[in-house]
Coordinates of C-alpha atoms in Angstrom, one line a residue:
M1 CA -107.5 -59.2 39.8
L2 CA -109.7 -60.3 42.5
R3 CA -106.8 -59.7 45.0
R4 CA -106.2 -56.4 44.1
K5 CA -110.1 -55.4 44.4
S6 CA -110.1 -57.0 47.9
I7 CA -107.4 -54.8 48.8
V8 CA -109.0 -51.6 47.3
K9 CA -112.0 -52.5 49.0
L10 CA -110.0 -53.1 52.5
A11 CA -108.5 -49.9 52.4
E12 CA -111.7 -48.2 51.8
D13 CA -113.2 -49.7 54.8
E14 CA -110.6 -48.8 57.0
C15 CA -110.3 -45.1 55.6
L16 CA -114.0 -44.3 55.8
P17 CA -114.4 -43.8 59.6
E18 CA -111.4 -41.2 59.4
V19 CA -113.0 -39.7 56.1
Q20 CA -116.4 -39.3 57.9
R21 CA -115.0 -37.6 61.1
I22 CA -113.0 -35.3 59.1
L23 CA -115.6 -34.2 56.7
R24 CA -118.3 -34.3 59.7
E25 CA -116.3 -31.9 61.7
R26 CA -116.0 -29.2 58.9
L27 CA -119.8 -29.3 58.5
S28 CA -120.4 -29.1 62.0
Q29 CA -118.5 -25.9 62.5
K30 CA -115.8 -27.4 64.5
S31 CA -113.5 -26.1 62.2
V32 CA -113.9 -22.5 60.3
Q33 CA -113.4 -22.7 56.8
T34 CA -110.6 -20.1 56.5
Q35 CA -110.3 -19.9 52.3
V36 CA -111.9 -16.4 51.5
Y37 CA -113.5 -15.9 48.5
G38 CA -114.8 -12.7 47.1
L39 CA -113.6 -10.9 50.0
D40 CA -110.5 -9.4 49.1
S41 CA -110.7 -5.8 50.0
Q42 CA -112.3 -6.2 53.3
R43 CA -109.6 -8.9 54.0
R44 CA -106.8 -6.6 53.7
H45 CA -108.5 -3.7 55.7
L46 CA -108.9 -6.2 58.6
L47 CA -105.3 -7.6 58.1
D48 CA -104.0 -4.1 58.1
L49 CA -105.6 -3.2 61.3
M50 CA -104.7 -6.3 62.9
R51 CA -101.0 -6.1 61.8
R52 CA -100.6 -2.6 63.1
C53 CA -102.0 -3.6 66.5
V54 CA -99.5 -6.9 67.0
S55 CA -96.5 -5.3 65.4
M56 CA -96.8 -1.5 66.2
G57 CA -98.7 -1.5 68.9
E58 CA -101.6 0.6 67.6
S59 CA -104.7 0.5 69.3
N60 CA -108.1 0.4 67.3
S61 CA -111.6 -0.7 66.8
A62 CA -113.8 -2.0 63.9
L63 CA -117.0 -3.4 63.4
V64 CA -117.3 -6.2 60.4
I65 CA -121.5 -6.0 59.4
G66 CA -123.0 -8.6 57.2
P67 CA -125.7 -11.0 57.1
R68 CA -125.6 -14.1 58.8
G69 CA -123.8 -16.8 57.0
S70 CA -122.2 -14.1 54.9
G71 CA -118.6 -15.2 56.2
K72 CA -117.8 -12.5 59.1
T73 CA -116.3 -15.3 61.1
M74 CA -114.4 -16.9 58.2
L75 CA -113.2 -13.4 57.5
L76 CA -111.8 -12.9 60.9
Q77 CA -110.4 -16.5 61.1
S78 CA -108.6 -16.3 58.0
V79 CA -106.8 -12.9 59.2
L80 CA -105.9 -14.4 62.5
D81 CA -104.5 -17.3 61.0
E82 CA -102.0 -15.3 58.6
V83 CA -101.1 -12.7 61.6
K84 CA -100.4 -15.9 64.1
S85 CA -98.2 -17.5 61.0
D86 CA -95.6 -15.1 62.5
K87 CA -94.0 -16.9 65.6
I88 CA -93.4 -13.7 67.9
A89 CA -96.8 -12.5 66.9
K90 CA -98.5 -15.8 67.7
E91 CA -96.7 -15.8 71.0
N92 CA -97.5 -12.0 72.2
L93 CA -101.2 -11.6 71.0
L94 CA -103.7 -12.5 73.7
Q95 CA -107.4 -12.8 72.2
V96 CA -110.8 -12.6 74.1
N97 CA -113.9 -13.8 72.8
L98 CA -117.2 -12.4 74.0
N99 CA -120.7 -13.3 72.7
G100 CA -123.5 -11.2 73.2
L101 CA -125.9 -14.2 73.6
L102 CA -123.6 -15.5 76.2
Q103 CA -122.4 -12.5 78.1
T104 CA -125.7 -11.0 78.8
D105 CA -124.5 -8.5 81.3
D106 CA -121.0 -6.4 82.0
R107 CA -120.4 -8.3 84.9
I108 CA -120.7 -11.5 83.4
A109 CA -118.6 -10.1 80.6
L110 CA -116.0 -8.7 82.9
K111 CA -115.8 -12.6 84.5
E112 CA -115.0 -14.1 80.9
I113 CA -112.4 -11.6 80.4
T114 CA -110.7 -12.5 83.6
R115 CA -111.0 -16.2 82.9
Q116 CA -109.7 -15.9 79.6
L117 CA -106.9 -13.9 80.5
Q118 CA -106.1 -16.6 83.2
L119 CA -105.9 -13.4 85.7
E120 CA -108.4 -15.0 88.1
N121 CA -105.5 -15.5 91.1
T122 CA -104.5 -11.8 90.3
L123 CA -107.6 -10.2 90.8
G124 CA -108.3 -12.4 93.9
D125 CA -110.7 -10.7 96.9
K126 CA -110.0 -7.4 95.6
V127 CA -113.0 -4.9 95.5
F128 CA -113.0 -1.9 92.9
G129 CA -115.4 0.7 92.8
S130 CA -116.3 0.6 88.9
F131 CA -115.9 -1.6 85.8
A132 CA -113.6 0.8 84.5
A133 CA -111.3 0.3 87.6
T134 CA -111.4 -3.2 87.5
L135 CA -110.8 -3.5 83.9
A136 CA -107.8 -1.0 84.0
F137 CA -106.1 -3.3 86.9
L138 CA -106.5 -6.4 84.8
L139 CA -104.7 -5.0 81.8
E140 CA -102.3 -3.2 83.9
A141 CA -101.4 -7.1 85.4
L142 CA -100.5 -7.8 82.0
K143 CA -97.6 -5.4 81.5
S144 CA -94.0 -7.3 81.6
G145 CA -91.4 -6.0 83.8
D146 CA -90.1 -3.4 81.3
K147 CA -93.9 -1.4 81.4
T148 CA -94.8 -2.9 77.9
S149 CA -98.1 -4.7 77.5
Q150 CA -98.9 -7.6 75.0
P151 CA -101.6 -6.7 72.4
I152 CA -105.1 -8.0 73.2
L153 CA -107.7 -8.7 70.6
F154 CA -111.4 -8.5 71.9
V155 CA -113.8 -10.0 69.6
L156 CA -117.5 -9.3 70.2
D157 CA -120.0 -11.6 68.7
E158 CA -123.5 -10.4 68.2
F159 CA -122.0 -6.8 69.1
D160 CA -125.6 -5.2 68.8
L161 CA -126.6 -7.2 71.8
F162 CA -123.5 -5.5 73.6
A163 CA -125.6 -2.4 73.1
H164 CA -128.4 -3.3 75.3
H165 CA -126.2 -3.7 78.4
K166 CA -126.6 -0.9 81.1
N167 CA -125.2 2.3 80.3
Q168 CA -122.9 0.4 77.6
T169 CA -120.2 0.4 80.1
L170 CA -118.3 -2.6 78.5
L171 CA -118.3 -1.0 75.1
Y172 CA -117.4 2.5 76.4
N173 CA -114.7 1.2 78.5
L174 CA -113.0 -0.8 75.8
F175 CA -113.3 1.7 73.2
D176 CA -111.9 4.3 75.4
I177 CA -108.9 2.2 76.4
S178 CA -108.5 1.6 72.4
Q179 CA -107.8 5.2 72.1
S180 CA -105.2 5.5 75.0
A181 CA -101.7 5.1 74.3
Q182 CA -101.1 2.7 77.3
T183 CA -102.4 -0.7 76.2
P184 CA -102.3 -2.0 72.6
I185 CA -105.8 -3.5 72.1
A186 CA -108.2 -4.4 69.0
V187 CA -111.9 -4.2 69.5
I188 CA -113.4 -6.2 66.7
G189 CA -117.3 -6.3 66.7
L190 CA -119.5 -8.9 64.5
T191 CA -122.9 -8.2 63.7
C192 CA -125.4 -8.5 61.0
R193 CA -127.5 -5.3 62.1
L194 CA -126.9 -2.4 59.4
D195 CA -128.3 0.1 61.8
V196 CA -125.7 -0.8 64.7
I197 CA -123.9 2.2 64.9
E198 CA -127.5 4.0 65.7
L199 CA -127.9 1.8 68.8
L200 CA -124.7 3.4 70.6
E201 CA -124.7 6.1 72.9
K202 CA -123.2 9.3 72.3
R203 CA -120.3 8.9 74.6
V204 CA -119.4 5.7 73.1
K205 CA -119.6 6.6 69.5
S206 CA -117.2 9.5 70.2
R207 CA -114.8 6.8 71.2
F208 CA -115.5 4.4 68.6
S209 CA -112.9 4.7 65.2
H210 CA -116.0 4.4 63.1
R211 CA -114.3 1.8 60.9
Q212 CA -116.9 -0.4 59.2
I213 CA -116.2 -3.3 57.0
H214 CA -119.3 -4.3 55.4
I215 CA -119.6 -8.2 54.0
F216 CA -121.7 -8.9 51.2
S217 CA -121.1 -12.3 49.7
S218 CA -120.0 -11.8 46.0
L219 CA -119.3 -15.5 45.1
T220 CA -119.2 -16.6 41.2
F221 CA -120.5 -19.8 40.5
E222 CA -117.1 -21.1 39.9
E223 CA -115.9 -19.9 43.3
Y224 CA -118.9 -21.6 44.8
K225 CA -117.6 -25.1 43.1
E226 CA -114.2 -24.7 44.3
V227 CA -115.6 -24.3 47.8
F228 CA -117.5 -27.2 47.4
V229 CA -114.3 -29.1 46.2
E230 CA -112.3 -27.8 48.9
I231 CA -114.9 -29.0 51.7
L232 CA -115.1 -32.5 50.8
S233 CA -111.4 -32.9 49.6
L234 CA -109.2 -34.9 52.0
P235 CA -106.0 -32.9 53.9
K236 CA -102.6 -33.9 52.4
T237 CA -101.9 -34.9 55.9
F238 CA -104.3 -37.7 55.5
P239 CA -102.5 -41.1 56.6
E240 CA -103.4 -43.3 53.1
R241 CA -101.8 -40.8 50.4
K242 CA -103.1 -43.0 47.7
F243 CA -106.6 -43.0 49.1
M244 CA -106.9 -39.5 49.5
Q245 CA -105.5 -38.7 46.1
Q246 CA -108.4 -41.1 44.6
W247 CA -110.8 -39.3 47.1
N248 CA -109.9 -36.2 45.9
Q249 CA -109.7 -36.8 42.2
H250 CA -113.4 -38.3 42.7
V251 CA -114.6 -35.3 44.3
K252 CA -113.2 -33.0 41.5
E253 CA -115.0 -35.2 38.8
L254 CA -118.2 -35.0 40.7
S255 CA -117.9 -31.5 40.7
E256 CA -118.3 -31.4 37.0
E257 CA -120.9 -34.0 36.8
T258 CA -124.4 -32.4 34.9
M259 CA -126.7 -33.7 37.7
T260 CA -124.0 -32.2 40.8
V261 CA -123.7 -28.8 38.5
D262 CA -127.8 -28.4 38.1
V263 CA -128.1 -28.9 41.9
L264 CA -125.4 -26.8 42.8
Q265 CA -127.0 -24.1 40.6
R266 CA -130.4 -24.2 42.1
L267 CA -128.3 -23.9 45.5
Y268 CA -126.4 -21.2 44.3
H269 CA -129.1 -19.0 43.1
S270 CA -131.5 -19.2 46.3
D271 CA -128.5 -19.1 49.1
K272 CA -125.0 -18.8 47.8
N273 CA -123.5 -18.5 51.8
I274 CA -121.1 -20.9 52.5
R275 CA -123.4 -22.1 56.0
A276 CA -126.1 -23.2 53.6
L277 CA -123.5 -25.4 51.6
K278 CA -122.5 -26.8 54.5
S279 CA -125.6 -27.9 55.7
F280 CA -126.4 -29.2 52.0
L281 CA -123.5 -31.5 52.2
L282 CA -124.2 -32.9 55.7
L283 CA -127.0 -35.7 54.4
P284 CA -124.5 -37.2 51.7
V285 CA -121.5 -37.2 54.1
C286 CA -123.7 -38.8 56.8
K287 CA -124.9 -41.4 53.9
L288 CA -121.3 -42.8 53.4
T289 CA -121.1 -46.5 54.7
P290 CA -119.3 -49.6 53.7
D291 CA -121.8 -50.5 50.9
H292 CA -122.1 -46.9 49.9
C293 CA -118.3 -45.7 50.3
Q294 CA -118.1 -42.7 47.5
L295 CA -120.2 -40.0 47.1
E296 CA -122.6 -39.6 44.1
S297 CA -124.5 -37.4 42.5
T298 CA -128.0 -38.8 43.3
D299 CA -126.9 -38.2 47.3
F300 CA -126.9 -34.5 46.2
L301 CA -130.1 -34.5 44.4
E302 CA -131.5 -36.2 47.3
S303 CA -130.4 -33.7 50.0
S304 CA -131.7 -30.8 47.7
Q305 CA -135.0 -32.2 47.9
Y306 CA -134.8 -32.4 51.6
L307 CA -133.7 -28.9 51.8
T308 CA -136.4 -27.4 49.3
M309 CA -139.2 -29.6 50.7
D310 CA -142.3 -27.3 50.4
S311 CA -143.8 -27.6 54.2
K312 CA -147.1 -26.8 53.3
A313 CA -147.2 -29.5 50.6
A314 CA -145.5 -31.8 53.3
M315 CA -148.2 -31.1 56.0
L316 CA -150.8 -32.0 53.4
H317 CA -149.3 -35.6 52.9
G318 CA -150.5 -36.1 56.7
V319 CA -154.1 -34.6 56.6
S320 CA -157.2 -37.0 56.4
V321 CA -159.2 -37.6 53.2
L322 CA -161.8 -35.9 54.7
E323 CA -159.5 -32.6 55.1
L324 CA -158.0 -33.2 51.8
C325 CA -161.7 -33.1 50.3
L326 CA -162.4 -29.8 52.2
I327 CA -159.0 -28.3 50.7
I328 CA -160.2 -29.1 47.1
A329 CA -163.8 -28.0 47.5
M330 CA -162.3 -24.7 49.0
K331 CA -159.7 -24.5 45.9
Q332 CA -162.7 -25.0 43.6
L333 CA -165.0 -22.5 45.2
T334 CA -161.7 -19.8 45.3
I335 CA -161.6 -20.5 41.5
L336 CA -165.3 -19.9 40.8
Y337 CA -165.1 -16.6 42.9
D338 CA -162.0 -15.2 41.7
G339 CA -160.2 -15.6 44.8
D340 CA -162.8 -14.0 47.0
P341 CA -163.0 -15.8 50.7
V342 CA -165.4 -18.3 51.5
N343 CA -167.2 -20.1 54.4
F344 CA -167.9 -23.1 56.1
E345 CA -171.4 -23.5 54.8
M346 CA -170.2 -22.8 51.2
V347 CA -167.4 -25.5 51.5
Y348 CA -169.6 -27.9 53.1
N349 CA -172.2 -27.7 50.4
E350 CA -169.6 -28.5 47.8
Y351 CA -168.4 -31.4 49.6
Q352 CA -172.0 -32.6 49.9
K353 CA -172.2 -32.5 45.9
F354 CA -169.0 -34.8 45.6
V355 CA -169.8 -37.2 47.8
Q356 CA -173.6 -37.6 46.7
R357 CA -172.5 -38.3 43.3
K358 CA -173.7 -41.9 42.2
G359 CA -171.0 -44.4 42.1
H360 CA -168.3 -42.9 44.8
S361 CA -167.1 -45.0 47.4
I362 CA -166.1 -41.8 49.5
Q363 CA -167.5 -41.9 53.3
C364 CA -170.3 -39.1 53.8
Y365 CA -169.6 -37.7 57.3
E366 CA -172.2 -35.7 59.7
K367 CA -171.9 -31.8 59.6
P368 CA -170.2 -31.6 63.1
V369 CA -167.5 -34.1 61.8
V370 CA -166.9 -31.9 58.5
L371 CA -166.6 -28.6 61.0
K372 CA -164.2 -30.4 63.5
A373 CA -162.1 -31.2 60.4
F374 CA -162.2 -27.5 59.0
E375 CA -161.1 -26.1 62.2
H376 CA -158.6 -28.7 62.5
L377 CA -157.3 -27.3 59.0
Q378 CA -157.4 -23.8 60.6
A379 CA -155.1 -24.8 63.5
L380 CA -152.7 -26.4 60.9
E381 CA -152.6 -22.7 59.4
L382 CA -153.7 -24.1 56.0
L383 CA -156.5 -21.7 56.3
K384 CA -157.0 -18.1 57.8
P385 CA -159.6 -16.0 58.9
A386 CA -160.5 -13.1 56.1
D387 CA -162.1 -10.7 58.4
G388 CA -159.3 -9.3 60.1
G389 CA -160.1 -11.0 63.5
Q390 CA -163.8 -9.8 64.2
R391 CA -166.0 -12.0 65.7
S392 CA -168.7 -14.0 63.8
Q393 CA -170.6 -17.1 63.8
K394 CA -168.0 -19.9 62.7
E395 CA -170.1 -21.6 59.9
Y396 CA -170.2 -18.2 58.3
R397 CA -166.7 -16.7 59.0
P398 CA -164.9 -16.0 55.5
M399 CA -161.4 -18.1 55.1
T400 CA -158.6 -17.8 52.9
L401 CA -156.8 -20.9 51.5
L402 CA -153.2 -20.8 52.2
V403 CA -151.9 -23.5 49.6
D404 CA -152.3 -23.0 46.0
A405 CA -153.1 -25.5 43.2
T406 CA -149.3 -27.0 42.7
Q407 CA -149.2 -28.0 46.3
I408 CA -152.4 -29.7 46.6
N409 CA -151.6 -31.3 42.9
D410 CA -148.2 -32.2 44.5
A411 CA -150.0 -33.6 47.7
L412 CA -152.0 -36.1 46.0
Q413 CA -149.6 -37.6 44.1
K414 CA -148.0 -38.3 47.0
Y415 CA -150.6 -39.3 49.3
P416 CA -150.7 -42.8 50.2
N417 CA -153.9 -44.9 49.0
C418 CA -155.6 -41.4 47.8
P419 CA -159.0 -42.3 46.4
T420 CA -159.1 -41.9 42.6
E421 CA -162.5 -40.2 42.9
V422 CA -160.7 -37.5 45.1
K423 CA -158.0 -37.0 42.4
Q424 CA -160.3 -36.8 39.4
W425 CA -162.5 -34.3 41.6
N426 CA -159.4 -32.2 41.8
T427 CA -158.6 -31.9 38.1
Q428 CA -162.2 -31.2 37.0
E429 CA -163.2 -27.6 35.7
V430 CA -164.9 -25.4 37.8
H431 CA -168.3 -24.3 36.4
A432 CA -170.5 -21.6 37.4

């Protein structure tokens, strides 16, 4: 029995580095998830458009529009994987990827197109009178001896940024070629701007097909759990087959545990996109070690707490006791005056009343020191002026507290060595 356990332990130690490599690659966007959920009609539309271009030489253009993280890239990659499953299509289809964040003008974009189509030597030192002439020459160079052209897919990520190029020359020429019968090309734009069509010039609009594929995540919770299991499962090509089966079975069982389901439901209701799920899974995967060789529900709970951490409550853990006292004084005054703004003099008087009570061990600071602490709270954006930016004497400037009672209570519970008097003062009822 002992011998069997040691063999199992040895297998885990040997497999763990490979498990982490595979899962980290998935979570760091090195490999795009291609299993599409809840986007069947959009996928069929895009797949039909791509097949017409590859098999029939039909040029076209389309925009895939959706919020960040909704699955635009995943949808396109899924379609391309299916199209390229045909050997002839895979060999013939040329793909050019451009990004509006990188190709900031048409000259840079043209250089990138030349590089990706491997036509640097063909272009050489030739000089052309216009962008259109250069692009036409490049596409002409791709024609074979029988004058047929290979279909080309242009993927324009951050499409809306290309609309800011001078005269929108790149977009105009690509859309113009997609309407001609000479070269079969498909232009697919990916963007998160719903009003992107309004950014296009009239001449560009006239050459665009006006096909728009809108992406909105409609994942059910059961499908969301399936994605969770799929991301964490090992592929069938994993070298140790027995270990792979045990790992995948454990992940499936883990997805049904009550604690895991509760954490996943909270994440699903706040942000159901796959990118957020991958960010959530990164910490549990990174925690895998020889001493912690399996994922546990507590890992997911810890990751959820990191993701949902209140930034202002976290900042309160780092302020001084004096600054904490000023925040409590301001909270008490805000309650007393029904949410009206208060100034430093009012807060200082409340602080003085507190530290001068009998039996307190809280140090009493001089007014300039307290004012400096008050200004530091404003610099941390825990307070803000309520006078709309008007200039007034800083001691009498009305201020609004930007943290609520729940955040203050949470900070006091976790504050290291917080004086008991301060905690008790925070819980005291406010009287006029």
